[in-house]
CSV table of C-alpha atoms in Angstrom, one decimal:
chain,number,residue,atom,x,y,z
A,1,PRO,CA,59.5,-15.6,-39.0
A,2,PRO,CA,57.3,-12.7,-37.8
A,3,THR,CA,56.1,-14.8,-34.8
A,4,PHE,CA,56.6,-18.2,-33.3
A,5,LYS,CA,53.0,-18.1,-31.9
A,6,VAL,CA,54.4,-19.3,-28.6
A,7,LEU,CA,51.4,-18.0,-26.6
A,8,LYS,CA,49.0,-19.8,-28.8
A,9,ILE,CA,50.9,-23.1,-28.4
A,10,TYR,CA,51.2,-22.6,-24.7
A,11,ARG,CA,47.5,-21.7,-24.4
A,12,GLU,CA,46.5,-24.9,-26.2
A,13,GLN,CA,48.6,-27.1,-24.0
A,14,PHE,CA,47.5,-25.3,-20.8
A,15,GLU,CA,43.8,-25.5,-21.6
A,16,GLU,CA,44.1,-29.1,-22.7
A,17,TYR,CA,45.3,-29.8,-19.1
A,18,MET,CA,43.0,-27.3,-17.2
A,19,LEU,CA,39.7,-27.9,-18.9
A,20,PRO,CA,39.1,-31.4,-17.5
A,21,GLN,CA,40.3,-30.1,-14.0
A,22,VAL,CA,37.8,-27.2,-14.0
A,23,ALA,CA,35.0,-29.4,-15.4
A,24,ALA,CA,35.6,-31.9,-12.6
A,25,LEU,CA,35.4,-29.3,-9.9
A,26,TYR,CA,32.2,-27.6,-10.9
A,27,SER,CA,30.3,-30.5,-12.3
A,28,GLN,CA,30.9,-33.1,-9.6
A,29,ASN,CA,32.2,-31.5,-6.4
A,30,ILE,CA,30.6,-28.1,-6.6
A,31,SER,CA,28.4,-28.7,-3.6
A,32,ASN,CA,31.5,-29.4,-1.5
A,33,LEU,CA,33.1,-26.1,-2.3
A,34,GLU,CA,33.0,-23.3,0.2
A,35,LEU,CA,31.5,-20.0,-0.9
A,36,GLY,CA,35.0,-18.4,-0.8
A,37,ASP,CA,36.4,-21.1,-3.0
A,38,LEU,CA,33.6,-20.7,-5.5
A,39,LEU,CA,34.3,-17.0,-5.7
A,40,ARG,CA,38.1,-17.5,-6.1
A,41,MET,CA,37.4,-20.0,-9.0
A,42,VAL,CA,35.0,-17.6,-10.7
A,43,SER,CA,37.5,-14.7,-10.3
A,44,TRP,CA,40.4,-16.8,-11.7
A,45,LEU,CA,38.5,-18.1,-14.7
A,46,HIS,CA,37.1,-14.6,-15.5
A,47,ASN,CA,40.6,-13.0,-15.3
A,48,TYR,CA,42.0,-15.8,-17.5
A,49,ASN,CA,39.5,-15.1,-20.2
A,50,LEU,CA,40.2,-11.4,-20.0
A,51,GLN,CA,43.9,-12.1,-20.5
A,52,ILE,CA,43.2,-14.3,-23.5
A,53,SER,CA,41.1,-11.6,-25.1
A,54,SER,CA,43.8,-9.0,-24.5
A,55,LEU,CA,46.6,-11.1,-26.0
A,56,ASP,CA,44.9,-11.6,-29.3
A,57,VAL,CA,45.4,-15.4,-29.3
A,58,GLY,CA,41.8,-16.4,-30.1
A,59,ASP,CA,38.5,-16.3,-28.3
A,60,PRO,CA,38.2,-17.3,-24.6
A,61,PRO,CA,37.3,-21.0,-24.2
A,62,ASP,CA,33.5,-21.6,-24.1
A,63,ASP,CA,34.0,-24.2,-21.5
A,64,PHE,CA,35.5,-21.6,-19.1
A,65,GLU,CA,32.5,-19.3,-19.8
A,66,GLU,CA,30.2,-22.1,-19.0
A,67,ALA,CA,32.1,-22.9,-15.8
A,68,ILE,CA,31.8,-19.2,-14.8
A,69,ASP,CA,28.0,-19.3,-15.3
A,70,ASN,CA,27.6,-22.5,-13.4
A,71,LEU,CA,29.8,-21.4,-10.5
A,72,MET,CA,28.0,-18.1,-10.3
A,73,GLU,CA,24.6,-19.8,-10.3
A,74,GLU,CA,25.7,-22.0,-7.5
A,75,TYR,CA,27.2,-19.1,-5.5
A,76,LEU,CA,24.1,-16.9,-6.0
A,77,GLU,CA,21.7,-19.7,-5.0
A,78,ARG,CA,23.7,-20.5,-1.8
A,79,ALA,CA,24.3,-16.9,-0.9
A,80,GLY,CA,20.6,-16.2,-1.4
A,81,LYS,CA,19.5,-19.1,0.8
A,82,GLN,CA,21.9,-18.0,3.5
A,83,THR,CA,20.4,-14.4,3.3
A,84,ARG,CA,16.9,-15.8,3.4
A,85,ASP,CA,17.6,-17.9,6.4
A,86,TRP,CA,19.0,-14.9,8.3
A,87,PHE,CA,16.1,-12.7,7.2
A,88,ALA,CA,13.7,-15.4,8.4
A,89,ASN,CA,15.3,-15.3,11.9
A,90,ILE,CA,14.7,-11.5,12.0
A,91,GLU,CA,11.1,-11.9,10.8
A,92,LYS,CA,10.3,-14.5,13.4
A,93,ARG,CA,11.6,-12.7,16.4
A,94,ASP,CA,9.5,-10.3,18.5
A,95,SER,CA,11.2,-7.0,17.5
A,96,GLU,CA,11.2,-4.4,20.2
A,97,VAL,CA,9.7,-1.1,19.2
A,98,LEU,CA,11.7,1.9,20.5
A,99,PRO,CA,11.5,5.7,20.0
A,100,GLU,CA,14.3,7.5,18.2
A,101,SER,CA,15.6,10.8,19.4
A,102,ASP,CA,12.7,12.6,17.6
A,103,GLY,CA,10.1,10.2,19.1
A,104,CYS,CA,9.4,8.3,15.9
A,105,LEU,CA,8.9,4.6,16.7
A,106,VAL,CA,11.3,2.1,15.0
A,107,THR,CA,12.8,-1.3,15.4
A,108,ARG,CA,16.3,-2.6,14.7
A,109,ASP,CA,15.2,-4.8,11.8
A,110,PRO,CA,16.4,-2.5,9.0
A,111,GLU,CA,19.9,-2.2,10.5
A,112,ASP,CA,20.1,-6.0,11.0
A,113,MET,CA,18.9,-6.8,7.5
A,114,LEU,CA,21.3,-4.4,5.9
A,115,ASN,CA,24.2,-5.7,8.0
A,116,ILE,CA,23.5,-9.1,6.4
A,117,VAL,CA,23.3,-7.6,2.9
A,118,ASN,CA,26.4,-5.4,3.3
A,119,MET,CA,28.4,-8.5,4.4
A,120,GLN,CA,27.3,-10.4,1.3
A,121,VAL,CA,28.1,-7.4,-0.9
A,122,SER,CA,31.4,-6.8,0.8
A,123,VAL,CA,32.5,-10.4,0.1
A,124,ALA,CA,31.4,-10.1,-3.5
A,125,LYS,CA,33.3,-6.8,-4.0
A,126,GLU,CA,36.5,-8.4,-2.6
A,127,GLN,CA,36.4,-11.5,-4.8
A,128,LEU,CA,34.5,-10.7,-8.0
A,129,PRO,CA,35.1,-8.4,-11.0
A,130,ASN,CA,32.6,-5.6,-11.5
A,131,LYS,CA,30.4,-7.4,-14.1
A,132,LEU,CA,29.9,-10.4,-11.8
A,133,ARG,CA,29.8,-8.3,-8.6
A,134,TYR,CA,26.7,-6.5,-10.0
A,135,LYS,CA,25.0,-9.9,-10.2
A,136,ALA,CA,25.7,-10.5,-6.5
A,137,ILE,CA,24.3,-7.1,-5.6
A,138,LYS,CA,21.2,-7.7,-7.8
A,139,SER,CA,20.7,-11.0,-5.9
A,140,CYS,CA,20.7,-9.1,-2.6
A,141,ILE,CA,18.2,-6.6,-3.9
A,142,ASP,CA,16.0,-9.4,-5.0
A,143,GLU,CA,16.1,-10.9,-1.5
A,144,LEU,CA,15.2,-7.5,0.1
A,145,SER,CA,12.3,-7.2,-2.3
A,146,ALA,CA,11.1,-10.7,-1.4
A,147,ALA,CA,11.4,-9.8,2.3
A,148,GLN,CA,9.5,-6.6,1.8
A,149,LYS,CA,6.7,-8.5,0.0
A,150,ARG,CA,6.4,-10.9,2.9
A,151,LEU,CA,6.2,-8.0,5.3
A,152,ARG,CA,3.4,-6.4,3.3
A,153,GLU,CA,1.4,-9.7,3.3
A,154,ASP,CA,1.9,-10.1,7.0
A,155,VAL,CA,0.7,-6.5,7.8
A,156,GLU,CA,-2.4,-7.0,5.5
A,157,LEU,CA,-3.3,-10.2,7.4
A,158,VAL,CA,-2.7,-9.2,11.0
A,159,TRP,CA,-3.2,-5.4,11.2
A,160,LYS,CA,-6.4,-5.7,13.2
A,161,SER,CA,-4.6,-7.6,16.0
A,162,THR,CA,-1.5,-5.5,15.8
A,163,GLN,CA,-0.9,-2.6,18.1
A,164,VAL,CA,-0.8,0.8,16.5
A,165,GLU,CA,2.7,1.4,17.8
A,166,ASN,CA,4.0,-1.6,15.9
A,167,ILE,CA,2.3,-0.5,12.7
A,168,CYS,CA,3.9,2.9,13.1
A,169,ALA,CA,7.2,1.2,13.4
A,170,VAL,CA,6.5,-0.6,10.1
A,171,VAL,CA,5.9,2.9,8.5
A,172,ASN,CA,9.1,4.3,9.8
A,173,ASP,CA,11.2,1.2,9.2
A,174,SER,CA,10.0,1.0,5.6
A,175,TYR,CA,10.8,4.6,4.9
A,176,ARG,CA,14.3,4.3,6.6
A,177,MET,CA,15.0,1.3,4.4
A,178,GLN,CA,14.3,3.3,1.3
A,179,ASP,CA,17.1,5.7,2.3
A,180,LYS,CA,19.5,3.1,3.4
A,181,VAL,CA,19.4,0.5,0.6
A,182,GLU,CA,20.5,3.1,-2.0
A,183,ASN,CA,24.0,3.0,-0.3
A,184,LEU,CA,24.4,-0.5,-1.8
A,185,LEU,CA,25.1,1.2,-5.2
A,186,ASP,CA,27.6,3.8,-3.9
A,187,ASP,CA,30.4,2.2,-5.9
A,188,VAL,CA,28.4,1.6,-9.1
A,189,ASP,CA,29.1,3.9,-12.0
A,190,ARG,CA,25.5,4.9,-12.9
A,191,ASP,CA,26.6,6.5,-16.1
A,192,GLU,CA,27.8,3.3,-17.7
A,193,GLY,CA,25.4,2.0,-20.3
A,194,ARG,CA,26.1,-1.7,-19.7
A,195,GLU,CA,23.0,-3.9,-19.5
A,196,GLU,CA,23.7,-5.4,-16.1
A,197,ILE,CA,24.1,-1.9,-14.6
A,198,GLN,CA,20.7,-0.8,-16.0
A,199,GLU,CA,19.1,-3.9,-14.6
A,200,LEU,CA,20.7,-3.1,-11.2
A,201,LEU,CA,19.4,0.5,-11.3
A,202,GLU,CA,15.9,-0.6,-12.3
A,203,ALA,CA,15.8,-3.2,-9.5
A,204,MET,CA,16.9,-0.6,-7.0
A,205,ASP,CA,14.3,1.9,-8.2
A,206,SER,CA,11.6,-0.7,-7.9
A,207,LEU,CA,12.8,-1.7,-4.4
A,208,CYS,CA,12.9,1.9,-3.1
A,209,THR,CA,9.4,2.5,-4.6
A,210,SER,CA,8.0,-0.6,-2.9
A,211,TYR,CA,9.4,0.7,0.5
A,212,VAL,CA,7.7,4.0,0.1
A,213,VAL,CA,4.4,2.4,-1.0
A,214,MET,CA,4.7,0.1,2.0
A,215,ALA,CA,5.1,3.0,4.3
A,216,VAL,CA,2.1,4.8,2.8
A,217,ASP,CA,-0.1,1.6,3.0
A,218,ALA,CA,1.0,0.9,6.6
A,219,THR,CA,-0.1,4.5,7.4
A,220,LYS,CA,-3.5,3.6,6.1
A,221,PHE,CA,-3.5,0.5,8.3
A,222,ALA,CA,-2.6,2.6,11.3
A,223,ALA,CA,-5.5,4.9,10.6
A,224,MET,CA,-7.8,1.9,10.1
A,225,SER,CA,-6.6,0.5,13.5
A,226,VAL,CA,-7.5,3.8,15.1
A,227,MET,CA,-10.9,3.8,13.5
A,228,GLU,CA,-11.6,0.3,14.7
A,229,ASP,CA,-11.7,1.8,18.2
A,230,LEU,CA,-14.2,4.3,17.1
A,231,LYS,CA,-16.6,2.6,14.6
A,232,GLU,CA,-18.4,0.0,16.6
A,233,PRO,CA,-18.6,1.6,20.1
A,234,ILE,CA,-19.1,5.2,18.9
A,235,LEU,CA,-19.7,6.0,15.2
A,236,HIS,CA,-22.0,3.0,14.7
A,237,GLN,CA,-24.3,4.5,17.4
A,238,VAL,CA,-25.3,7.5,15.3
A,239,PHE,CA,-28.8,7.5,14.0
A,240,THR,CA,-30.0,5.6,17.0
A,241,PRO,CA,-32.6,6.9,19.5
A,242,ALA,CA,-29.9,8.0,21.9
A,243,TRP,CA,-28.2,10.0,19.1
A,244,GLU,CA,-31.4,11.6,18.0
A,245,GLU,CA,-32.4,12.6,21.6
A,246,GLY,CA,-28.9,14.0,22.1
A,247,THR,CA,-28.2,12.1,25.3
A,248,GLU,CA,-24.9,11.0,23.8
A,249,GLN,CA,-22.9,13.3,21.6
A,250,PHE,CA,-21.2,10.7,19.5
A,251,ALA,CA,-19.5,13.1,17.0
A,252,GLN,CA,-17.9,14.9,19.9
A,253,ILE,CA,-16.8,11.7,21.5
A,254,THR,CA,-15.3,10.7,18.1
A,255,THR,CA,-13.3,13.9,17.9
A,256,ARG,CA,-12.1,13.7,21.5
A,257,THR,CA,-10.9,10.2,20.9
A,258,LEU,CA,-9.2,11.2,17.7
A,259,ARG,CA,-7.5,14.1,19.5
A,260,ASP,CA,-6.0,11.7,22.0
A,261,TRP,CA,-4.8,9.4,19.3
A,262,PHE,CA,-3.3,12.2,17.2
A,263,SER,CA,-1.4,13.6,20.2
A,264,ASP,CA,0.6,10.3,20.3
A,265,LEU,CA,0.7,9.7,16.6
A,266,SER,CA,2.1,13.1,15.8
A,267,VAL,CA,5.2,12.0,17.8
A,268,TRP,CA,5.3,8.4,16.6
A,269,LEU,CA,5.2,9.3,12.9
A,270,PRO,CA,7.1,11.9,10.7
A,271,ASP,CA,5.1,14.9,9.6
A,272,TYR,CA,4.6,13.5,6.1
A,273,PHE,CA,3.0,10.3,7.2
A,274,PHE,CA,1.1,11.8,10.1
A,275,SER,CA,-0.5,14.2,7.6
A,276,LYS,CA,-1.5,11.2,5.5
A,277,LEU,CA,-2.9,9.5,8.6
A,278,VAL,CA,-5.0,12.5,9.5
A,279,ARG,CA,-6.4,12.6,6.0
A,280,GLU,CA,-7.2,8.9,6.2
A,281,CYS,CA,-9.0,9.3,9.5
A,282,PHE,CA,-11.0,12.2,8.1
A,283,ASP,CA,-12.1,10.2,5.1
A,284,GLN,CA,-12.9,7.1,7.2
A,285,THR,CA,-14.8,9.1,9.8
A,286,LEU,CA,-17.0,10.6,7.2
A,287,SER,CA,-17.5,7.3,5.4
A,288,ALA,CA,-18.3,5.5,8.6
A,289,TYR,CA,-20.9,8.1,9.5
A,290,VAL,CA,-22.6,7.9,6.2
A,291,GLU,CA,-22.4,4.1,6.0
A,292,THR,CA,-23.9,3.8,9.5
A,293,CYS,CA,-26.9,5.7,8.2
A,294,LEU,CA,-27.3,3.7,5.0
A,295,GLY,CA,-26.3,0.3,6.2
A,296,LYS,CA,-28.6,-0.2,9.2
A,297,LYS,CA,-32.3,-0.9,9.5
A,298,VAL,CA,-33.6,1.7,11.8
A,299,LYS,CA,-37.0,2.9,12.9
A,300,PRO,CA,-38.2,6.2,11.5
A,301,PHE,CA,-37.1,9.2,13.5
A,302,GLN,CA,-39.2,10.3,16.4
A,303,ASN,CA,-38.7,13.9,15.3
A,304,SER,CA,-37.3,14.7,11.8
A,305,ALA,CA,-36.5,18.3,12.7
A,306,ARG,CA,-34.4,17.2,15.7
A,307,ALA,CA,-32.6,14.5,13.6
A,308,SER,CA,-31.9,17.0,10.9
A,309,GLN,CA,-30.4,19.4,13.4
A,310,GLN,CA,-28.3,16.6,15.0
A,311,VAL,CA,-26.7,15.9,11.6
A,312,ILE,CA,-25.8,19.5,11.3
A,313,ASN,CA,-24.4,19.5,14.8
A,314,ASP,CA,-22.3,16.5,13.9
A,315,ARG,CA,-21.0,18.2,10.8
A,316,PHE,CA,-20.0,21.2,12.8
A,317,ALA,CA,-18.2,19.0,15.3
A,318,PHE,CA,-16.2,17.3,12.5
A,319,ALA,CA,-15.5,20.6,10.7
A,320,GLU,CA,-14.4,22.3,13.9
A,321,PHE,CA,-12.0,19.5,14.8
A,322,PHE,CA,-10.4,18.9,11.5
A,323,LEU,CA,-10.3,22.5,10.2
A,324,THR,CA,-9.3,24.2,13.4
A,325,ASP,CA,-6.6,21.9,14.6
A,326,PHE,CA,-5.5,19.8,11.7
A,327,SER,CA,-6.0,21.9,8.6
A,328,ALA,CA,-2.3,22.0,7.9
A,329,GLN,CA,-2.1,18.2,7.9
A,330,LEU,CA,-5.1,18.0,5.5
A,331,ALA,CA,-3.5,20.5,3.2
A,332,ALA,CA,-0.2,18.6,3.3
A,333,SER,CA,-2.1,15.4,2.3
A,334,GLY,CA,-3.6,17.0,-0.8
A,335,MET,CA,-6.7,18.9,0.4
A,336,ARG,CA,-5.3,22.3,-0.6
A,337,LYS,CA,-8.1,23.9,-2.5
A,338,PRO,CA,-10.1,26.5,-0.6
A,339,GLY,CA,-13.2,25.0,0.9
A,340,GLU,CA,-12.2,21.4,-0.1
A,341,VAL,CA,-12.7,20.0,3.4
A,342,ASP,CA,-16.1,21.7,3.8
A,343,GLN,CA,-17.1,20.4,0.4
A,344,SER,CA,-16.3,16.8,1.6
A,345,LEU,CA,-18.6,17.4,4.6
A,346,ASP,CA,-21.4,18.8,2.4
A,347,VAL,CA,-22.8,15.3,2.1
A,348,MET,CA,-23.9,15.7,5.7
A,349,THR,CA,-25.6,19.0,4.8
A,350,HIS,CA,-27.5,17.3,2.0
A,351,MET,CA,-28.5,14.5,4.3
A,352,SER,CA,-29.8,17.0,6.8
A,353,LYS,CA,-31.9,18.8,4.1
A,354,LEU,CA,-33.3,15.5,2.8
A,355,ILE,CA,-34.5,14.6,6.3
A,356,MET,CA,-36.3,17.9,6.7
A,357,ALA,CA,-37.6,18.6,3.2
A,358,PRO,CA,-41.3,19.0,3.0
A,359,ALA,CA,-41.2,17.9,-0.7
A,360,PRO,CA,-38.6,16.5,-3.0
A,361,THR,CA,-38.9,19.5,-5.4
A,362,ASP,CA,-37.7,21.7,-2.5
A,363,VAL,CA,-34.3,20.0,-2.4
A,364,GLU,CA,-33.5,19.0,-6.0
A,365,PRO,CA,-30.0,20.5,-5.9
A,366,ASP,CA,-29.3,18.3,-2.9
A,367,ILE,CA,-30.8,15.2,-4.6
A,368,LYS,CA,-28.5,15.8,-7.6
A,369,ALA,CA,-25.5,16.3,-5.4
A,370,MET,CA,-26.3,13.1,-3.6
A,371,LEU,CA,-26.6,11.2,-6.8
A,372,LEU,CA,-23.2,12.4,-8.0
A,373,HIS,CA,-21.7,11.6,-4.6
A,374,PHE,CA,-23.0,8.1,-4.2
A,375,GLY,CA,-22.8,6.9,-7.7
A,376,SER,CA,-24.3,3.4,-8.2
A,377,VAL,CA,-26.1,3.5,-4.8
A,378,GLY,CA,-27.4,7.1,-5.2
A,379,GLU,CA,-31.1,6.4,-5.6
A,380,LYS,CA,-31.0,3.8,-2.8
A,381,ALA,CA,-29.2,6.1,-0.5
A,382,ILE,CA,-31.7,9.0,-1.1
A,383,LEU,CA,-34.8,6.8,-0.6
A,384,HIS,CA,-33.4,5.3,2.5
A,385,ILE,CA,-32.5,8.6,4.1
A,386,VAL,CA,-35.9,10.1,3.4
A,387,GLY,CA,-37.5,6.9,4.4
A,388,LEU,CA,-36.2,7.4,7.9
A,389,ARG,CA,-38.8,10.1,8.3
A,390,GLY,CA,-41.6,7.5,8.0
A,391,LEU,CA,-43.1,8.4,4.6
A,392,THR,CA,-46.5,7.3,3.4
A,393,LYS,CA,-46.6,5.3,0.1
A,394,ALA,CA,-47.8,8.3,-1.8
A,395,GLU,CA,-45.0,10.5,-0.4
A,396,LEU,CA,-42.4,7.8,-1.2
A,397,ASP,CA,-43.8,7.6,-4.8
A,398,ASP,CA,-43.3,11.4,-5.1
A,399,TRP,CA,-39.7,11.0,-4.1
A,400,LYS,CA,-39.1,8.2,-6.5
A,401,PHE,CA,-40.5,10.2,-9.4
A,402,VAL,CA,-38.4,13.3,-8.7
A,403,VAL,CA,-35.3,11.2,-8.1
A,404,SER,CA,-35.8,9.3,-11.4
A,405,GLN,CA,-36.1,12.7,-13.2
A,406,ASP,CA,-32.9,13.9,-11.6
A,407,ILE,CA,-31.1,10.7,-12.5
A,408,SER,CA,-31.8,11.5,-16.1
A,409,GLU,CA,-30.4,15.0,-15.7
A,410,VAL,CA,-27.2,14.1,-14.0
A,411,GLY,CA,-26.6,10.8,-15.8
A,412,GLY,CA,-23.9,12.1,-18.0
A,413,GLU,CA,-21.9,13.3,-15.0
A,414,CYS,CA,-22.4,10.3,-12.7
A,415,ASN,CA,-20.8,6.8,-12.8
A,416,PHE,CA,-23.8,4.6,-11.9
A,417,GLU,CA,-21.6,1.5,-11.9
A,418,GLN,CA,-19.3,2.4,-9.0
A,419,THR,CA,-19.4,3.7,-5.5
A,420,LYS,CA,-16.8,4.5,-2.9
A,421,TYR,CA,-18.9,3.3,-0.1
A,422,ASP,CA,-18.7,-0.2,1.5
A,423,LEU,CA,-22.3,-1.0,1.7
A,424,PRO,CA,-23.8,-4.5,2.0
A,425,TRP,CA,-26.4,-3.9,-0.7
A,426,TRP,CA,-24.6,-2.0,-3.4
A,427,LYS,CA,-23.5,-5.1,-5.4
A,428,ALA,CA,-27.1,-6.2,-5.3
A,429,GLN,CA,-28.0,-2.7,-6.6
A,430,THR,CA,-25.7,-3.1,-9.6
A,431,THR,CA,-27.3,-6.5,-10.4
A,432,ALA,CA,-30.7,-4.9,-10.1
A,433,VAL,CA,-29.7,-2.2,-12.6
A,434,LYS,CA,-28.6,-4.8,-15.2
A,435,GLU,CA,-31.8,-6.8,-14.7
A,436,LYS,CA,-33.9,-3.7,-15.2
A,437,GLU,CA,-32.1,-2.7,-18.3
A,438,ALA,CA,-32.5,-6.2,-19.7
A,439,ASP,CA,-36.2,-6.3,-19.0
A,440,ALA,CA,-37.9,-4.5,-21.9
A,441,ASP,CA,-41.3,-4.6,-20.1
A,442,GLY,CA,-40.1,-3.5,-16.7
A,443,GLU,CA,-41.2,-0.3,-15.1
A,444,GLY,CA,-38.3,1.6,-13.5
A,445,THR,CA,-36.7,4.9,-12.6
A,446,GLY,CA,-33.8,5.3,-15.0
A,447,GLY,CA,-32.8,1.6,-14.6
A,448,PHE,CA,-32.7,1.6,-10.8
A,449,ALA,CA,-34.5,-0.8,-8.6
A,450,SER,CA,-37.4,1.0,-7.0
A,451,SER,CA,-37.9,-1.1,-3.9
A,452,ASN,CA,-36.4,0.0,-0.6
A,453,PRO,CA,-33.7,-2.5,0.5
A,454,PHE,CA,-34.6,-1.9,4.2
A,455,GLY,CA,-38.2,-3.0,4.0
A,456,SER,CA,-41.3,-0.8,4.4
A,457,VAL,CA,-40.8,2.9,5.2
A,458,GLY,CA,-44.2,3.6,6.4
A,459,GLY,CA,-47.7,4.2,5.1
């Protein structure tokens, strides 16, 4: 005859004997198997099925495929737990922050975590065929992603009590991890179109992106930590009598303090992230200055002309510091347009003019600029600033009228539902807007609440 079908007969007899043996191993005693034994069983079963497919003696047994899935599930769960436990030991320890040869601050955490992952991947490469090896690598990537998420949550919770040096190490470690983890895919054929490879590549892209995002976010936390040293003792003292009288030059103290910090941070961080930190400090310095003016109940100025000039002096101090010494960093962080830094500081110029203006009609361009700048709190901000001059009720009514007219003119350009400032009363302002709009009989100024949130402003 053409064939005696010996292989098919042999296969039937062999599998009749082996199937119960394999089922007994993975269904009853699987927890007693060492990781190495699990991998050897998976490899043997996978290779057997490949041989059956190549010999054209029928389809591989479904029971063996099920055994492979169950054994791999057990292996990945146990290897994952082992990796998590080792990661937990690293996360719990007090990692030493050390400078690299270029001065950037780092810890040994990335190297130690990748040593663990590389060990797991190495074992998988030795024991598993490619298709199943990719699952093991994907599991390691998932554990790295989970560890990165835990790190992010920890930093968000404890940045205020964390030294700036340690936050800088988080920046640098995260960025170094982004470079190092890609080596896990060195042996992967990226041109293959198989589904498991595409999933692996997508998981790696997501992990690398999360490390870069973590580095950028940690840079912001470093800037916020620096600003914590400035806001309460220094920046929150502007618009006080000592500031108005000029006995304390708080803007100059701010820039001197920032200069001291930047001297160290320019060494501790790579240029890319140092530039982002400088930009963040610039934005936060300006925001803190404005929020201090708008967020505090203060008595009217003793001398409006002197207060107006003091704002201009402060603007000059900020401009001289950031534009003279750190313009390159601001440009690298995105402020590349000519005059962009000055335009950001223009809010201080507008504030100065409002403090000095004899009448609101004299400064309508500044009023409109402030409305656009402050968004949902624009009217409140303007009325508060001019209220610091000690206006009479009639004068305040004049300002309210002009501001309401200007709101109508700039309404199409301004988002009156949002503001970038962290003010204690802007949410109440938004509520007041909705209440005004819902009140058909209410008198108003373009839908804005007309009362001053800081009490009487004189008269």
